[in-house]
PDB file of C-alpha atoms in Angstrom:
ATOM      1  CA  MET A1492     -73.836   6.014   9.455  1.00 39.00           C
ATOM      2  CA  ILE A1493     -72.308   3.504  11.822  1.00 40.00           C
ATOM      3  CA  ASP A1494     -69.803   4.694  14.444  1.00 43.00           C
ATOM      4  CA  GLY A1495     -69.551   8.030  12.691  1.00 45.00           C
ATOM      5  CA  GLN A1496     -68.469   6.422   9.382  1.00 44.00           C
ATOM      6  CA  ASP A1497     -70.389   6.147   6.162  1.00 43.00           C
ATOM      7  CA  ARG A1498     -70.891   2.421   5.407  1.00 41.00           C
ATOM      8  CA  ARG A1499     -72.354   1.967   1.949  1.00 40.00           C
ATOM      9  CA  THR A1500     -72.688  -1.251   0.015  1.00 42.00           C
ATOM     10  CA  VAL A1501     -72.777  -1.848  -3.723  1.00 42.00           C
ATOM     11  CA  ALA A1502     -76.574  -1.836  -3.489  1.00 45.00           C
ATOM     12  CA  ASP A1503     -76.485   1.694  -2.023  1.00 44.00           C
ATOM     13  CA  VAL A1504     -74.365   3.048  -4.920  1.00 44.00           C
ATOM     14  CA  ASP A1505     -76.114   3.829  -8.170  1.00 51.00           C
ATOM     15  CA  LEU A1506     -74.010   1.923 -10.758  1.00 51.00           C
ATOM     16  CA  ASP A1507     -74.997   1.003 -14.260  1.00 56.00           C
ATOM     17  CA  SER A1508     -74.648  -2.615 -15.410  1.00 60.00           C
ATOM     18  CA  ALA A1509     -71.574  -1.881 -17.594  1.00 58.00           C
ATOM     19  CA  THR A1510     -69.675  -0.467 -14.597  1.00 51.00           C
ATOM     20  CA  ILE A1511     -70.635  -3.447 -12.441  1.00 48.00           C
ATOM     21  CA  GLU A1512     -69.530  -5.839 -15.216  1.00 54.00           C
ATOM     22  CA  ARG A1513     -66.163  -4.037 -15.504  1.00 50.00           C
ATOM     23  CA  LEU A1514     -65.623  -4.201 -11.732  1.00 46.00           C
ATOM     24  CA  VAL A1515     -66.402  -7.901 -11.631  1.00 47.00           C
ATOM     25  CA  THR A1516     -64.281  -8.901 -14.636  1.00 50.00           C
ATOM     26  CA  THR A1517     -61.236  -6.635 -14.425  1.00 47.00           C
ATOM     27  CA  PRO A1518     -58.012  -7.680 -12.739  1.00 43.00           C
ATOM     28  CA  THR A1519     -58.670  -5.188  -9.941  1.00 43.00           C
ATOM     29  CA  SER A1520     -61.175  -7.631  -8.476  1.00 42.00           C
ATOM     30  CA  GLN A1521     -59.126 -10.737  -9.231  1.00 54.00           C
ATOM     31  CA  ASN A1522     -56.489 -12.210  -7.001  1.00 87.00           C
ATOM     32  CA  PHE A1523     -52.865 -11.966  -8.064  1.00 90.00           C
ATOM     33  CA  ASP A1524     -52.749 -15.509  -9.471  1.00 90.00           C
ATOM     34  CA  ALA A1525     -55.569 -14.766 -11.861  1.00 91.00           C
ATOM     35  CA  PHE A1526     -53.944 -11.469 -12.833  1.00 91.00           C
ATOM     36  CA  TYR A1527     -50.671 -13.290 -13.511  1.00 92.00           C
ATOM     37  CA  GLN A1528     -52.397 -15.976 -15.574  1.00 92.00           C
ATOM     38  CA  SER A1529     -54.271 -13.463 -17.675  1.00 91.00           C
ATOM     39  CA  GLU A1530     -51.314 -11.160 -18.372  1.00 92.00           C
ATOM     40  CA  TYR A1531     -48.218 -13.378 -18.503  1.00 94.00           C
ATOM     41  CA  ARG A1532     -48.176 -14.310 -22.203  1.00 94.00           C
ATOM     42  CA  ALA A1533     -48.848 -10.761 -23.329  1.00 92.00           C
ATOM     43  CA  LEU A1534     -46.099  -9.399 -21.083  1.00 92.00           C
ATOM     44  CA  VAL A1535     -43.549 -11.918 -22.325  1.00 93.00           C
ATOM     45  CA  GLY A1536     -44.530 -11.056 -25.906  1.00 92.00           C
ATOM     46  CA  LEU A1537     -44.049  -7.358 -25.236  1.00 92.00           C
ATOM     47  CA  ALA A1538     -40.670  -7.973 -23.608  1.00 91.00           C
ATOM     48  CA  PHE A1539     -39.578 -10.142 -26.538  1.00 92.00           C
ATOM     49  CA  ALA A1540     -40.596  -7.433 -28.994  1.00 91.00           C
ATOM     50  CA  LEU A1541     -38.499  -4.920 -27.062  1.00 89.00           C
ATOM     51  CA  THR A1542     -35.420  -7.080 -26.385  1.00 88.00           C
ATOM     52  CA  GLY A1543     -35.312  -9.692 -29.132  1.00 89.00           C
ATOM     53  CA  SER A1544     -34.320 -12.300 -26.551  1.00 89.00           C
ATOM     54  CA  ALA A1545     -36.721 -15.007 -25.393  1.00 92.00           C
ATOM     55  CA  THR A1546     -34.691 -15.631 -22.244  1.00 92.00           C
ATOM     56  CA  ALA A1547     -34.517 -11.948 -21.342  1.00 92.00           C
ATOM     57  CA  ALA A1548     -38.228 -11.561 -22.130  1.00 92.00           C
ATOM     58  CA  GLU A1549     -39.212 -14.259 -19.647  1.00 94.00           C
ATOM     59  CA  GLU A1550     -36.872 -12.933 -16.954  1.00 94.00           C
ATOM     60  CA  LEU A1551     -38.011  -9.328 -17.378  1.00 94.00           C
ATOM     61  CA  ALA A1552     -41.681 -10.315 -17.334  1.00 94.00           C
ATOM     62  CA  GLN A1553     -41.094 -12.261 -14.130  1.00 94.00           C
ATOM     63  CA  GLU A1554     -39.330  -9.268 -12.589  1.00 94.00           C
ATOM     64  CA  ALA A1555     -42.264  -7.008 -13.482  1.00 95.00           C
ATOM     65  CA  PHE A1556     -44.694  -9.460 -11.886  1.00 94.00           C
ATOM     66  CA  VAL A1557     -42.534  -9.674  -8.754  1.00 93.00           C
ATOM     67  CA  ALA A1558     -42.687  -5.878  -8.487  1.00 94.00           C
ATOM     68  CA  ALA A1559     -46.478  -6.033  -8.915  1.00 93.00           C
ATOM     69  CA  PHE A1560     -46.807  -8.795  -6.332  1.00 93.00           C
ATOM     70  CA  LYS A1561     -44.875  -6.804  -3.744  1.00 92.00           C
ATOM     71  CA  LYS A1562     -47.308  -3.903  -4.124  1.00 91.00           C
ATOM     72  CA  TRP A1563     -50.387  -5.911  -5.038  1.00 92.00           C
ATOM     73  CA  ASP A1564     -52.566  -4.537  -2.242  1.00 89.00           C
ATOM     74  CA  ARG A1565     -52.192  -1.072  -3.732  1.00 92.00           C
ATOM     75  CA  ILE A1566     -51.945  -1.993  -7.429  1.00 90.00           C
ATOM     76  CA  ARG A1567     -55.106  -4.087  -7.530  1.00 88.00           C
ATOM     77  CA  SER A1568     -57.080  -0.981  -6.629  1.00 89.00           C
ATOM     78  CA  TYR A1569     -55.711   0.929  -9.641  1.00 91.00           C
ATOM     79  CA  ASP A1570     -57.976   1.554 -12.606  1.00 90.00           C
ATOM     80  CA  ASP A1571     -55.646  -0.414 -14.873  1.00 90.00           C
ATOM     81  CA  PRO A1572     -53.177  -2.800 -13.149  1.00 92.00           C
ATOM     82  CA  PRO A1573     -52.091  -4.292 -16.519  1.00 92.00           C
ATOM     83  CA  ALA A1574     -50.957  -0.821 -17.601  1.00 91.00           C
ATOM     84  CA  TRP A1575     -48.905  -0.475 -14.408  1.00 93.00           C
ATOM     85  CA  VAL A1576     -47.134  -3.796 -14.881  1.00 94.00           C
ATOM     86  CA  ARG A1577     -46.471  -2.999 -18.565  1.00 93.00           C
ATOM     87  CA  ARG A1578     -44.923   0.334 -17.606  1.00 93.00           C
ATOM     88  CA  VAL A1579     -42.645  -1.503 -15.155  1.00 93.00           C
ATOM     89  CA  LEU A1580     -41.773  -4.006 -17.878  1.00 93.00           C
ATOM     90  CA  VAL A1581     -40.986  -1.316 -20.451  1.00 92.00           C
ATOM     91  CA  ASN A1582     -38.682   0.430 -17.963  1.00 92.00           C
ATOM     92  CA  ARG A1583     -36.917  -2.829 -17.173  1.00 93.00           C
ATOM     93  CA  CYS A1584     -36.492  -3.580 -20.882  1.00 91.00           C
ATOM     94  CA  ARG A1585     -34.912  -0.157 -21.367  1.00 90.00           C
ATOM     95  CA  SER A1586     -32.521  -0.812 -18.460  1.00 91.00           C
ATOM     96  CA  TRP A1587     -31.732  -4.249 -19.874  1.00 91.00           C
ATOM     97  CA  GLY A1588     -30.912  -2.647 -23.228  1.00 87.00           C
ATOM     98  CA  ARG A1589     -28.573  -0.144 -21.585  1.00 88.00           C
ATOM     99  CA  ARG A1590     -26.787  -2.901 -19.664  1.00 89.00           C
ATOM    100  CA  ARG A1591     -26.507  -4.983 -22.803  1.00 88.00           C
ATOM    101  CA  THR A1592     -25.035  -2.060 -24.756  1.00 86.00           C
ATOM    102  CA  ALA A1593     -22.521  -1.410 -21.971  1.00 88.00           C
ATOM    103  CA  GLU A1594     -21.547  -5.093 -21.913  1.00 87.00           C
ATOM    104  CA  VAL A1595     -21.019  -5.162 -25.683  1.00 86.00           C
ATOM    105  CA  ARG A1596     -18.832  -2.040 -25.484  1.00 84.00           C
ATOM    106  CA  ALA A1597     -16.793  -3.536 -22.661  1.00 84.00           C
ATOM    107  CA  MET A1598     -16.364  -6.838 -24.497  1.00 84.00           C
ATOM    108  CA  THR A1599     -15.280  -4.979 -27.631  1.00 82.00           C
ATOM    109  CA  ARG A1600     -12.678  -3.017 -25.670  1.00 79.00           C
ATOM    110  CA  LEU A1601     -11.392  -6.210 -24.058  1.00 76.00           C
ATOM    111  CA  ARG A1602     -11.299  -8.050 -27.370  1.00 73.00           C
ATOM    112  CA  ASP A1603      -9.195  -5.284 -28.881  1.00 69.00           C
ATOM    113  CA  ARG A1604      -6.702  -5.555 -26.008  1.00 68.00           C
ATOM    114  CA  ARG A1605      -6.557  -9.340 -25.925  1.00 60.00           C
ATOM    115  CA  GLN A1606      -3.166 -10.876 -26.561  1.00 59.00           C
ATOM    116  CA  PRO A1607      -3.020 -13.666 -29.108  1.00 55.00           C
ATOM    117  CA  LEU A1608      -2.978 -17.104 -27.532  1.00 52.00           C
ATOM    118  CA  ALA A1609       0.365 -18.832 -27.410  1.00 55.00           C
ATOM    119  CA  MET A1610       0.008 -21.606 -29.927  1.00 55.00           C
ATOM    120  CA  LEU A1611       1.931 -24.781 -29.363  1.00 56.00           C
ATOM    121  CA  ASP A1612       3.767 -26.318 -32.254  1.00 59.00           C
ATOM    122  CA  SER A1613       1.794 -29.229 -33.664  1.00 60.00           C
ATOM    123  CA  HIS A1614       4.927 -31.431 -33.635  1.00 66.00           C
ATOM    124  CA  ASN A1615       4.802 -31.177 -29.812  1.00 76.00           C
ATOM    125  CA  ASP A1616       1.210 -32.472 -29.523  1.00 81.00           C
ATOM    126  CA  ASP A1617       2.289 -35.840 -28.099  1.00 84.00           C
ATOM    127  CA  PHE A1618       4.518 -34.155 -25.529  1.00 84.00           C
ATOM    128  CA  TRP A1619       1.759 -31.810 -24.299  1.00 83.00           C
ATOM    129  CA  ALA A1620      -0.781 -34.638 -24.255  1.00 85.00           C
ATOM    130  CA  ALA A1621       1.637 -36.568 -22.019  1.00 88.00           C
ATOM    131  CA  VAL A1622       2.083 -33.492 -19.801  1.00 88.00           C
ATOM    132  CA  ARG A1623      -1.697 -33.115 -19.433  1.00 87.00           C
ATOM    133  CA  SER A1624      -1.924 -36.758 -18.309  1.00 89.00           C
ATOM    134  CA  LEU A1625       0.459 -36.149 -15.378  1.00 89.00           C
ATOM    135  CA  PRO A1626      -0.589 -35.422 -11.818  1.00 90.00           C
ATOM    136  CA  ALA A1627      -1.581 -31.743 -11.544  1.00 89.00           C
ATOM    137  CA  ARG A1628       1.579 -30.402  -9.841  1.00 91.00           C
ATOM    138  CA  GLN A1629       3.913 -32.195 -12.239  1.00 92.00           C
ATOM    139  CA  ALA A1630       1.946 -30.866 -15.222  1.00 89.00           C
ATOM    140  CA  GLN A1631       1.982 -27.326 -13.809  1.00 90.00           C
ATOM    141  CA  VAL A1632       5.718 -27.397 -13.139  1.00 91.00           C
ATOM    142  CA  LEU A1633       6.548 -28.807 -16.576  1.00 90.00           C
ATOM    143  CA  ALA A1634       4.265 -26.316 -18.355  1.00 88.00           C
ATOM    144  CA  LEU A1635       5.759 -23.361 -16.522  1.00 89.00           C
ATOM    145  CA  HIS A1636       9.304 -24.630 -17.125  1.00 90.00           C
ATOM    146  CA  TYR A1637       8.982 -25.536 -20.809  1.00 85.00           C
ATOM    147  CA  LEU A1638       6.301 -23.159 -22.036  1.00 82.00           C
ATOM    148  CA  GLU A1639       7.040 -20.082 -19.902  1.00 83.00           C
ATOM    149  CA  ASP A1640      10.782 -20.838 -19.646  1.00 87.00           C
ATOM    150  CA  MET A1641      10.681 -20.209 -15.882  1.00 88.00           C
ATOM    151  CA  PRO A1642      13.578 -21.224 -13.663  1.00 92.00           C
ATOM    152  CA  VAL A1643      12.932 -23.367 -10.598  1.00 93.00           C
ATOM    153  CA  THR A1644      12.969 -20.401  -8.205  1.00 93.00           C
ATOM    154  CA  GLU A1645      10.318 -18.528 -10.216  1.00 91.00           C
ATOM    155  CA  ILE A1646       8.126 -21.640 -10.507  1.00 91.00           C
ATOM    156  CA  ALA A1647       8.418 -22.082  -6.735  1.00 92.00           C
ATOM    157  CA  ALA A1648       7.305 -18.487  -6.162  1.00 90.00           C
ATOM    158  CA  THR A1649       4.450 -18.790  -8.690  1.00 88.00           C
ATOM    159  CA  LEU A1650       3.053 -22.024  -7.234  1.00 89.00           C
ATOM    160  CA  GLY A1651       3.883 -21.283  -3.603  1.00 90.00           C
ATOM    161  CA  LEU A1652       6.175 -24.303  -3.292  1.00 91.00           C
ATOM    162  CA  ALA A1653       9.662 -24.847  -1.973  1.00 94.00           C
ATOM    163  CA  ALA A1654      12.372 -24.957  -4.642  1.00 93.00           C
ATOM    164  CA  GLY A1655      13.141 -28.555  -3.643  1.00 95.00           C
ATOM    165  CA  SER A1656       9.513 -29.553  -4.276  1.00 94.00           C
ATOM    166  CA  VAL A1657       9.615 -27.936  -7.703  1.00 94.00           C
ATOM    167  CA  LYS A1658      12.807 -29.849  -8.550  1.00 95.00           C
ATOM    168  CA  SER A1659      11.184 -33.083  -7.392  1.00 95.00           C
ATOM    169  CA  HIS A1660       8.013 -32.488  -9.465  1.00 94.00           C
ATOM    170  CA  LEU A1661      10.116 -31.496 -12.472  1.00 93.00           C
ATOM    171  CA  HIS A1662      12.240 -34.643 -12.202  1.00 94.00           C
ATOM    172  CA  ARG A1663       9.242 -36.980 -11.737  1.00 94.00           C
ATOM    173  CA  GLY A1664       7.282 -35.216 -14.466  1.00 92.00           C
ATOM    174  CA  ARG A1665      10.138 -35.569 -16.963  1.00 92.00           C
ATOM    175  CA  ASN A1666      10.485 -39.276 -16.145  1.00 92.00           C
ATOM    176  CA  ASN A1667       6.722 -39.847 -16.514  1.00 91.00           C
ATOM    177  CA  VAL A1668       6.579 -37.985 -19.848  1.00 89.00           C
ATOM    178  CA  SER A1669       9.601 -39.892 -21.096  1.00 89.00           C
ATOM    179  CA  ALA A1670       7.972 -43.180 -20.146  1.00 89.00           C
ATOM    180  CA  ALA A1671       4.685 -42.148 -21.812  1.00 88.00           C
ATOM    181  CA  LEU A1672       6.534 -41.248 -25.011  1.00 86.00           C
ATOM    182  CA  GLY A1673       8.819 -44.316 -24.882  1.00 85.00           C
ATOM    183  CA  LEU A1674      11.965 -42.186 -24.511  1.00 82.00           C
ATOM    184  CA  THR A1675      14.851 -41.942 -22.143  1.00 68.00           C
ATOM    185  CA  PRO A1676      15.023 -38.539 -20.419  1.00 56.00           C
ATOM    186  CA  ASP A1677      18.274 -37.578 -22.179  1.00 54.00           C
ATOM    187  CA  SER A1678      17.283 -38.691 -25.696  1.00 49.00           C
ATOM    188  CA  GLN A1679      14.973 -35.757 -26.515  1.00 48.00           C
ATOM    189  CA  GLY A1680      16.375 -32.997 -24.370  1.00 50.00           C
ATOM    190  CA  LEU A1681      13.967 -33.557 -21.489  1.00 53.00           C
ATOM    191  CA  ALA A1682      16.776 -33.497 -18.966  1.00 50.00           C
ATOM    192  CA  GLY A1683      17.377 -29.902 -18.123  1.00 50.00           C
ATOM    193  CA  GLU A1684      18.951 -27.581 -15.706  1.00 47.00           C
ATOM    194  CA  GLU A1685      17.051 -28.527 -12.579  1.00 47.00           C
ATOM    195  CA  GLN A1686      19.346 -26.201 -10.679  1.00 45.00           C
ATOM    196  CA  SER A1687      18.162 -23.156 -12.668  1.00 45.00           C
TER     197      SER A1687
END
């Protein structure tokens, strides 16, 4: 006894050679890097078997190792650290599965509520291509006016612009589209009620 404490060494403890071999070669005596290296592939394989996703398997295995690393001082003294990290992984895979199921249900509900997309007539493809080539504000104003049938005041409120700015963008946009299509503004009904 030294200072009232029992200080024994490995030589003082009666251990058989199999026990000494296990203590020397198990992850409990290895540093975390060696533990990680020896267990990583098996953990990813287990996660893949449970999730069916290679990406999720790698992420979940990493999360389990992060949890082990945070508590490594305690975990390395366990009889079976690989069992501990596998238990963490299995729990995380179960949580991942629950989240995935909830996401699928939510997406299904949203899909059922989704409104069909407004399809543009194919004979207007050139017009909309010309609109998309305009400066952003002109394109926005024209799209809201022609596609949504919004009057100038509503476009102004939607875009946070003054009504005069909307009229200006609408006028310039019409002229630019007309020029792109080789038309005069009045020839294809592009001139409209800018006062609306």
